[in-house]
XYZ file of C-alpha atoms in Angstrom:
558
model
C 172.230 219.620 289.501
C 171.553 219.427 285.885
C 173.813 221.953 283.912
C 170.991 224.126 282.745
C 169.705 224.817 286.106
C 173.050 225.385 287.282
C 173.422 228.380 284.574
C 169.540 229.572 285.245
C 170.341 229.639 289.133
C 173.953 231.735 288.678
C 172.398 233.914 286.300
C 169.615 234.543 288.198
C 171.134 234.783 291.423
C 173.581 237.275 290.238
C 170.911 239.172 289.049
C 169.289 239.267 291.572
C 172.185 240.756 293.782
C 172.604 243.514 291.700
C 169.014 244.876 292.026
C 168.251 247.170 295.134
C 165.577 245.626 297.617
C 163.081 248.287 298.311
C 160.421 246.146 300.001
C 159.832 246.681 303.849
C 156.655 245.743 305.612
C 155.280 248.565 307.709
C 153.598 248.424 310.892
C 150.182 249.968 310.334
C 148.565 248.486 313.202
C 147.149 251.410 314.879
C 146.315 253.792 312.156
C 144.434 250.992 311.069
C 142.195 250.917 313.970
C 142.697 247.364 314.894
C 142.839 247.937 318.657
C 142.917 243.974 319.650
C 144.799 242.204 322.417
C 144.452 238.338 322.654
C 143.266 236.716 325.737
C 144.972 233.774 326.369
C 143.517 233.151 329.870
C 146.666 232.428 331.632
C 146.607 232.920 335.407
C 149.531 231.074 336.693
C 147.871 227.400 336.385
C 149.869 227.059 332.973
C 146.973 225.011 331.456
C 148.075 223.616 328.017
C 145.556 225.745 325.762
C 146.855 229.088 326.979
C 150.093 229.035 325.090
C 148.621 228.097 321.344
C 146.523 230.681 320.195
C 145.407 232.708 318.777
C 144.795 232.197 314.934
C 143.530 234.951 312.104
C 141.789 235.111 308.806
C 141.322 237.397 306.010
C 137.704 237.057 304.720
C 135.697 239.729 302.394
C 132.793 238.908 304.395
C 130.511 241.293 302.726
C 131.471 240.904 298.930
C 132.867 244.607 298.570
C 136.247 243.110 297.059
C 138.260 244.432 300.307
C 139.387 241.816 302.766
C 138.331 242.200 306.352
C 140.172 240.685 309.062
C 138.927 238.418 311.597
C 141.282 237.831 314.977
C 140.530 234.670 317.042
C 140.408 234.985 320.667
C 140.317 232.788 323.971
C 138.350 233.321 327.083
C 138.600 233.413 330.911
C 138.437 230.008 332.599
C 136.080 228.920 334.853
C 136.243 230.686 338.326
C 138.881 233.205 337.066
C 136.358 236.274 336.342
C 138.050 238.955 334.185
C 136.892 241.539 331.032
C 134.819 239.479 328.777
C 136.790 238.672 325.421
C 135.575 237.275 322.180
C 136.787 237.094 318.588
C 136.766 240.157 316.544
C 135.667 240.957 312.537
C 137.107 243.808 311.529
C 135.661 245.385 308.500
C 137.732 247.175 305.590
C 137.049 250.671 305.202
C 138.931 251.199 302.080
C 140.892 254.091 303.199
C 143.545 252.464 305.276
C 141.447 251.969 308.072
C 139.015 249.380 309.924
C 136.327 249.163 311.976
C 135.167 246.799 314.566
C 131.540 244.941 313.675
C 131.810 242.167 315.780
C 128.817 242.857 317.627
C 126.787 243.984 314.896
C 127.986 240.834 312.627
C 126.834 238.715 315.800
C 129.848 237.081 316.316
C 130.782 238.303 319.802
C 130.123 234.661 321.129
C 132.130 233.661 324.001
C 134.300 230.508 323.743
C 137.920 229.684 324.007
C 138.974 230.241 320.250
C 141.795 228.776 318.772
C 141.880 228.802 314.720
C 139.588 229.534 312.199
C 138.766 228.629 308.248
C 137.122 230.574 305.597
C 134.693 229.051 302.887
C 131.149 229.382 301.245
C 129.844 226.229 302.587
C 126.238 226.347 301.314
C 127.408 228.010 297.674
C 124.904 231.241 298.047
C 127.812 234.027 297.164
C 128.592 234.626 301.200
C 131.711 233.289 302.569
C 131.261 231.269 305.975
C 133.346 231.037 309.249
C 134.413 227.782 310.731
C 135.928 229.020 314.354
C 137.831 225.964 316.298
C 137.626 225.770 320.235
C 138.748 224.245 323.159
C 135.393 222.814 323.853
C 132.686 223.570 321.215
C 133.908 224.752 317.807
C 131.335 226.955 316.009
C 130.151 227.462 312.272
C 129.242 230.726 311.637
C 126.707 231.437 308.115
C 127.078 234.837 306.314
C 123.563 236.194 305.650
C 124.464 238.252 303.416
C 123.613 241.041 304.677
C 126.773 241.663 307.104
C 125.154 239.888 309.895
C 126.047 235.887 310.516
C 124.284 233.381 312.471
C 125.640 230.294 314.809
C 124.606 227.071 313.021
C 126.550 224.721 314.791
C 123.542 222.820 315.871
C 121.467 222.704 312.880
C 124.622 221.986 310.935
C 124.774 218.534 312.833
C 128.272 219.882 314.399
C 126.976 220.514 317.710
C 128.251 218.211 320.952
C 132.007 217.401 320.163
C 133.653 218.417 323.118
C 137.337 218.642 321.440
C 140.797 220.445 321.910
C 140.634 221.486 317.922
C 143.137 223.685 316.400
C 143.277 224.330 312.396
C 140.824 223.658 310.008
C 140.302 223.567 306.006
C 137.581 223.552 303.867
C 137.912 221.347 300.857
C 135.831 219.558 298.294
C 137.287 216.208 298.750
C 134.683 214.120 296.828
C 134.237 216.466 294.333
C 130.603 217.043 294.300
C 130.788 220.767 294.254
C 130.406 221.171 297.990
C 132.636 222.178 300.345
C 133.534 219.912 303.375
C 135.274 220.522 306.456
C 138.757 219.158 307.598
C 139.325 219.546 311.490
C 142.297 219.084 313.303
C 142.477 218.252 316.972
C 145.476 218.466 319.768
C 144.991 215.880 322.652
C 142.809 214.674 325.009
C 142.847 217.373 327.879
C 140.181 219.166 329.944
C 141.238 221.473 333.037
C 140.110 218.504 335.657
C 142.879 216.021 334.121
C 145.745 218.815 333.834
C 148.892 217.513 334.852
C 151.994 219.138 336.512
C 155.078 219.577 334.092
C 158.266 221.577 335.356
C 161.206 223.207 333.452
C 163.238 223.175 336.305
C 162.037 220.314 338.602
C 160.398 222.890 340.915
C 158.036 225.533 339.005
C 155.138 224.258 336.719
C 155.613 224.625 333.314
C 153.402 224.132 330.205
C 153.440 220.049 329.500
C 154.488 218.758 325.765
C 151.518 216.871 323.875
C 153.608 213.647 324.469
C 151.838 214.175 328.591
C 148.453 213.594 327.318
C 146.832 210.870 324.757
C 146.022 211.925 321.172
C 143.048 212.362 319.477
C 142.075 212.076 315.684
C 141.173 214.807 313.053
C 137.516 214.853 312.216
C 135.833 215.015 308.904
C 132.675 216.487 307.955
C 130.974 215.659 304.900
C 128.835 218.704 303.620
C 125.227 216.575 302.674
C 124.139 219.920 300.714
C 121.413 220.938 303.022
C 123.201 222.892 305.413
C 123.657 219.612 307.042
C 127.266 217.698 307.755
C 127.650 214.451 308.762
C 131.022 212.803 310.523
C 132.698 210.801 307.632
C 135.763 210.299 309.801
C 135.785 206.782 309.889
C 134.415 206.350 306.660
C 136.987 208.216 305.036
C 139.876 205.794 306.774
C 141.012 208.911 308.482
C 140.449 207.807 311.856
C 143.788 207.679 314.055
C 143.301 208.502 317.704
C 147.278 208.544 318.163
C 147.789 211.973 316.376
C 148.201 215.370 317.907
C 147.658 217.655 315.298
C 148.261 221.529 314.915
C 148.386 222.492 311.230
C 146.310 221.583 308.258
C 147.112 222.149 304.569
C 145.639 220.811 301.217
C 147.494 220.034 298.369
C 147.560 217.650 295.280
C 150.952 216.125 295.899
C 150.451 213.023 293.158
C 148.804 215.713 290.418
C 145.970 213.070 289.843
C 143.409 215.974 290.233
C 142.221 215.021 293.515
C 143.027 216.984 297.372
C 145.094 215.419 299.212
C 145.175 216.468 303.089
C 148.488 216.858 304.893
C 148.712 217.207 308.818
C 151.107 218.300 310.811
C 151.734 216.474 314.385
C 153.477 217.852 317.449
C 155.626 214.242 318.387
C 153.487 212.320 316.530
C 154.306 211.626 312.664
C 153.188 214.018 309.933
C 150.415 212.480 307.956
C 149.865 212.406 304.226
C 146.013 211.306 303.083
C 145.747 210.358 299.810
C 142.783 210.786 298.301
C 141.739 207.814 296.590
C 138.843 209.133 294.475
C 135.950 207.050 296.158
C 135.638 209.000 299.424
C 138.291 206.989 301.052
C 141.805 208.120 302.338
C 145.098 206.065 302.332
C 147.983 207.589 304.752
C 151.348 207.766 302.610
C 153.284 210.001 305.340
C 155.787 207.429 306.179
C 156.140 206.173 302.156
C 156.550 209.900 301.370
C 158.674 210.557 303.942
C 157.710 213.407 305.321
C 156.493 211.561 308.763
C 159.840 211.994 310.447
C 162.898 213.992 310.344
C 165.890 212.693 308.435
C 167.317 210.957 311.702
C 163.428 209.286 312.039
C 162.647 211.752 314.967
C 158.788 212.652 314.927
C 159.290 216.392 315.011
C 156.875 218.788 316.650
C 155.267 220.157 313.654
C 152.880 223.440 314.246
C 152.402 224.955 311.102
C 152.213 223.996 307.257
C 151.902 224.841 303.813
C 152.722 223.757 300.302
C 153.334 225.245 296.926
C 155.957 224.732 293.705
C 158.560 226.643 295.036
C 161.032 225.785 292.069
C 158.762 225.850 289.365
C 159.349 221.734 288.631
C 155.419 221.491 288.268
C 154.866 219.828 291.483
C 153.868 221.213 295.391
C 156.672 220.856 297.874
C 156.154 221.096 301.414
C 156.545 223.356 304.389
C 156.385 222.170 308.251
C 157.455 224.513 311.176
C 159.024 222.941 314.129
C 159.960 223.243 317.378
C 162.946 224.768 318.656
C 166.273 222.801 317.735
C 164.579 221.117 315.097
C 164.535 223.354 311.934
C 161.834 224.299 309.713
C 161.290 221.039 307.206
C 161.230 222.160 303.518
C 160.169 218.870 302.025
C 161.014 218.943 298.267
C 158.538 216.770 296.254
C 160.480 214.647 293.778
C 157.720 213.523 291.699
C 157.494 209.942 292.340
C 155.534 210.187 295.293
C 158.761 210.834 297.480
C 159.951 214.002 299.204
C 163.414 214.666 300.145
C 163.824 217.335 303.069
C 166.419 220.303 301.899
C 166.369 222.075 304.927
C 169.463 220.659 306.673
C 171.387 221.259 303.637
C 170.291 225.238 303.290
C 170.103 228.641 304.860
C 166.185 227.788 305.609
C 167.226 225.359 308.090
C 170.372 226.734 309.329
C 168.728 230.209 310.091
C 165.691 228.321 311.872
C 167.669 225.525 314.065
C 166.763 227.239 317.361
C 163.595 229.167 316.234
C 160.004 227.653 317.299
C 158.178 228.347 314.399
C 154.352 228.578 314.401
C 152.328 230.364 311.238
C 154.161 229.481 307.994
C 153.483 229.835 304.617
C 154.864 230.134 300.903
C 153.795 233.746 299.518
C 155.443 236.301 296.776
C 156.153 239.099 298.938
C 158.231 241.169 296.067
C 156.151 239.968 292.889
C 158.903 238.642 291.449
C 156.829 235.412 290.326
C 158.856 233.183 293.133
C 157.418 231.960 296.213
C 159.214 233.383 299.154
C 158.926 231.980 302.538
C 157.515 233.649 305.702
C 157.885 231.864 309.609
C 155.978 233.317 312.752
C 158.270 232.716 315.802
C 157.707 232.723 319.334
C 158.199 229.809 322.225
C 155.765 228.551 324.763
C 157.679 229.521 327.914
C 158.554 233.026 329.424
C 161.645 231.747 331.147
C 162.698 229.330 328.797
C 166.013 231.248 328.617
C 166.630 229.990 332.363
C 167.491 226.109 330.722
C 168.100 226.744 327.383
C 170.272 229.894 326.834
C 170.411 229.796 323.265
C 166.392 229.931 323.112
C 164.197 233.054 323.914
C 160.877 233.351 324.466
C 159.873 236.212 322.033
C 161.800 235.943 318.619
C 161.945 237.419 315.177
C 160.027 235.987 312.306
C 161.840 234.447 309.429
C 161.588 236.012 305.737
C 163.515 233.789 303.103
C 163.356 235.176 299.410
C 163.568 232.767 296.629
C 166.514 233.612 294.712
C 165.196 230.959 292.062
C 167.317 227.007 291.720
C 165.805 225.931 294.829
C 167.665 228.600 296.930
C 166.562 230.833 299.382
C 168.171 233.914 301.410
C 166.953 235.209 304.691
C 166.158 239.062 304.647
C 164.015 239.311 307.664
C 166.204 242.437 309.046
C 165.856 244.536 305.875
C 162.382 244.304 306.368
C 161.737 247.017 309.305
C 162.562 247.316 312.634
C 158.932 246.440 313.921
C 158.838 243.581 311.340
C 162.150 242.021 312.369
C 161.501 242.745 316.234
C 161.222 239.872 318.657
C 157.870 238.492 319.218
C 155.710 235.706 320.622
C 153.814 235.019 317.544
C 151.512 232.658 316.603
C 149.064 232.859 313.522
C 149.997 234.571 310.245
C 147.956 235.157 307.058
C 148.178 237.263 303.907
C 146.397 239.444 301.957
C 146.379 242.673 299.656
C 144.342 244.875 302.153
C 144.518 247.838 300.128
C 144.582 246.148 296.557
C 147.457 247.589 295.251
C 148.489 244.308 294.045
C 151.330 243.517 296.899
C 150.623 241.177 299.545
C 150.579 242.494 303.211
C 150.969 240.633 306.391
C 148.616 239.912 309.445
C 150.787 238.671 312.561
C 148.906 237.231 316.441
C 150.724 236.967 319.290
C 150.044 235.192 322.151
C 148.707 236.956 325.110
C 149.499 240.396 322.926
C 148.764 242.392 320.250
C 148.165 241.733 316.669
C 150.674 243.153 313.939
C 149.193 244.470 310.398
C 152.403 245.176 308.036
C 152.125 247.218 304.916
C 153.784 245.924 301.591
C 155.737 249.152 300.628
C 158.231 249.536 297.877
C 157.391 246.592 295.897
C 157.883 247.565 292.463
C 157.071 244.039 290.570
C 154.020 243.738 288.585
C 151.333 241.592 289.543
C 147.652 240.108 288.352
C 145.355 239.105 291.155
C 142.791 235.946 290.351
C 139.111 235.463 292.055
C 137.433 232.525 291.300
C 133.639 231.853 290.822
C 132.140 228.326 290.639
C 129.127 227.522 289.227
C 129.642 223.673 289.270
C 132.090 223.590 291.315
C 132.253 224.944 294.888
C 131.303 228.895 294.463
C 134.738 229.862 295.720
C 136.584 228.094 293.372
C 138.493 226.107 296.128
C 140.614 223.101 294.956
C 141.039 224.952 291.354
C 144.299 225.255 289.797
C 145.391 228.357 287.644
C 148.402 228.026 285.626
C 149.935 231.082 283.262
C 152.507 231.423 281.145
C 154.250 234.984 281.050
C 156.712 235.347 278.627
C 159.062 232.461 279.160
C 157.753 232.111 282.986
C 155.413 229.460 283.640
C 153.457 228.905 287.238
C 150.872 227.530 288.628
C 148.676 227.607 292.082
C 146.164 225.910 294.091
C 143.273 228.205 295.757
C 143.139 226.560 298.929
C 141.610 227.105 302.458
C 143.668 226.244 305.593
C 147.376 226.236 305.884
C 149.816 228.455 308.142
C 148.561 228.081 312.017
C 145.297 228.552 312.945
C 144.988 230.875 310.190
C 144.077 231.342 306.299
C 144.846 233.852 304.100
C 142.532 235.735 301.403
C 140.899 233.201 298.744
C 142.370 235.381 295.986
C 145.604 233.864 293.992
C 147.872 236.810 293.369
C 150.931 235.685 290.532
C 153.653 238.188 290.680
C 155.044 238.830 287.028
C 158.524 241.018 287.817
C 158.850 243.331 284.909
C 156.455 241.868 282.430
C 152.708 243.277 282.127
C 151.083 240.695 281.060
C 150.036 237.266 281.165
C 150.266 235.645 277.775
C 147.980 232.622 278.563
C 146.016 231.218 281.298
C 143.935 227.892 282.391
C 142.007 227.410 285.068
C 141.352 223.961 285.722
C 137.844 223.625 288.315
C 137.305 220.764 290.618
C 134.542 219.939 287.990
C 136.574 218.836 285.684
C 135.659 222.136 283.253
C 138.908 223.956 281.927
C 138.821 227.550 280.978
C 141.373 229.088 278.600
C 142.411 232.618 278.458
C 144.820 234.840 276.577
C 146.918 238.357 276.997
C 145.468 239.294 280.309
C 146.732 242.546 281.423
C 148.826 242.936 284.713
C 147.785 245.462 287.197
C 144.227 244.237 287.954
C 141.773 242.000 289.697
C 140.237 239.532 287.473
C 137.027 237.659 288.340
C 136.647 234.309 286.611
C 133.492 232.618 286.413
C 133.715 228.775 285.386
C 132.555 228.296 281.924
C 132.416 231.711 281.121
C 135.882 233.619 281.757
C 136.340 236.991 283.000
C 133.345 238.508 284.081
C 134.907 241.711 285.921
C 138.150 243.504 285.844
C 139.265 245.785 288.692
C 142.384 248.120 288.379
C 144.796 248.279 291.488
C 144.163 251.020 293.691
C 146.369 253.464 294.531
C 144.213 255.454 297.234
C 146.734 254.429 299.856
C 150.007 255.228 297.932
């Protein structure tokens, strides 16, 4: 470690240990009106898809500036009747409560849903929904009047009977229109279901090794409400993949979005954008395909961020029990090194099974922290592995600076740290107070909405409105300078596991009350520069025009 970094780390960590930590995540699910229970369809047959979902997302579907909630749901299997279940859309009422508007919005469409991605694919100013499923996935167009229309057929996405998991919107060719990348798991159908067992007697959920893999799929946006399958043309076709997580990042800093795929029992993939409509797989060369001992782990969730202010995005991958979290540090020369085995992040996650995971600055100190949603797939796993449990506490690691993390899960409140069978996870500022809140789903159980309380650090929130770039500004990079601190973030769809966080960037500023300088680098190549932007507000930046709207934080929930 360089001497300057060591001095900084000792000073910074000493400072943090002296500061009282007041942040807690309070469970507000019931008072918020989120009365949701996931239907995984399980009825004793142990069908593989039952144990994977559900995902969740934040979407401001009505453009009122307050994040609404999407909760994905499964359904009953054929021949096993039961109460009908569909995904749910909850409208944010601006007062700490949400209202179920699923039917009114036209989203009560039966499917065995798993994941979700949010993006304005037709640049009309209204965010649309893509929902992945076992069988036929669905694209819902936002009509701008509180309703959605299922446009799967007219968009050209119909007719693919797949086992789709995570998805992300990305303008991979930088033509101003959002394209769609979809992860697919394995080749599975009820009629092809296999018998697997943990104890030699009773059926258990099979590992993906029991089934053949299948390729991710890339849908290229043609700009007229239609998409074409560009998987093979883009050189993304790989039938050996067993994909669960997707993250978009620019790992080599060339200004073009690359695609990271977390695979389950197959090597992870890192597709480098070659700027000509094609990709080149670099996972092995980059060092993220396998574990340190050369094993393809069971990758679930995935995210990317610059957690140590190196100027380069590093990678987070959640894995199966007894495999620990992967924390791949970007060395800046095309290589990544897994820092988890030598850190608290690795030690603390060795026996837990992680799904949703992401970097986010929960305490607004300017350093990205790590959240991991945990939960096993087998309800009786403790019978064969004494150290592993079905319901597991989550992990929250506080970033101490200097590449160091400290687990603070138990300090966040009893409900937050209680064991759960968690799957999807996303973050957003649900009450517009400047601190990020958490949404966590559980398999076959209820949802959790955790309100961030006690965070005193200042922050600045940034919404982007593209003109030549896609309307959401997805793929844009925002760099800020506040005092001696420099930070940057990319606005992205996807990440975590089957889920998506809000399309707003939150910069924690600690004790600082303004951003001295800001640069927005849009996918179109446009660069906008701003000076002296005050904290404590959400600003909307329009491509080529600067700030067009400033909204002070709300205190209505305090």
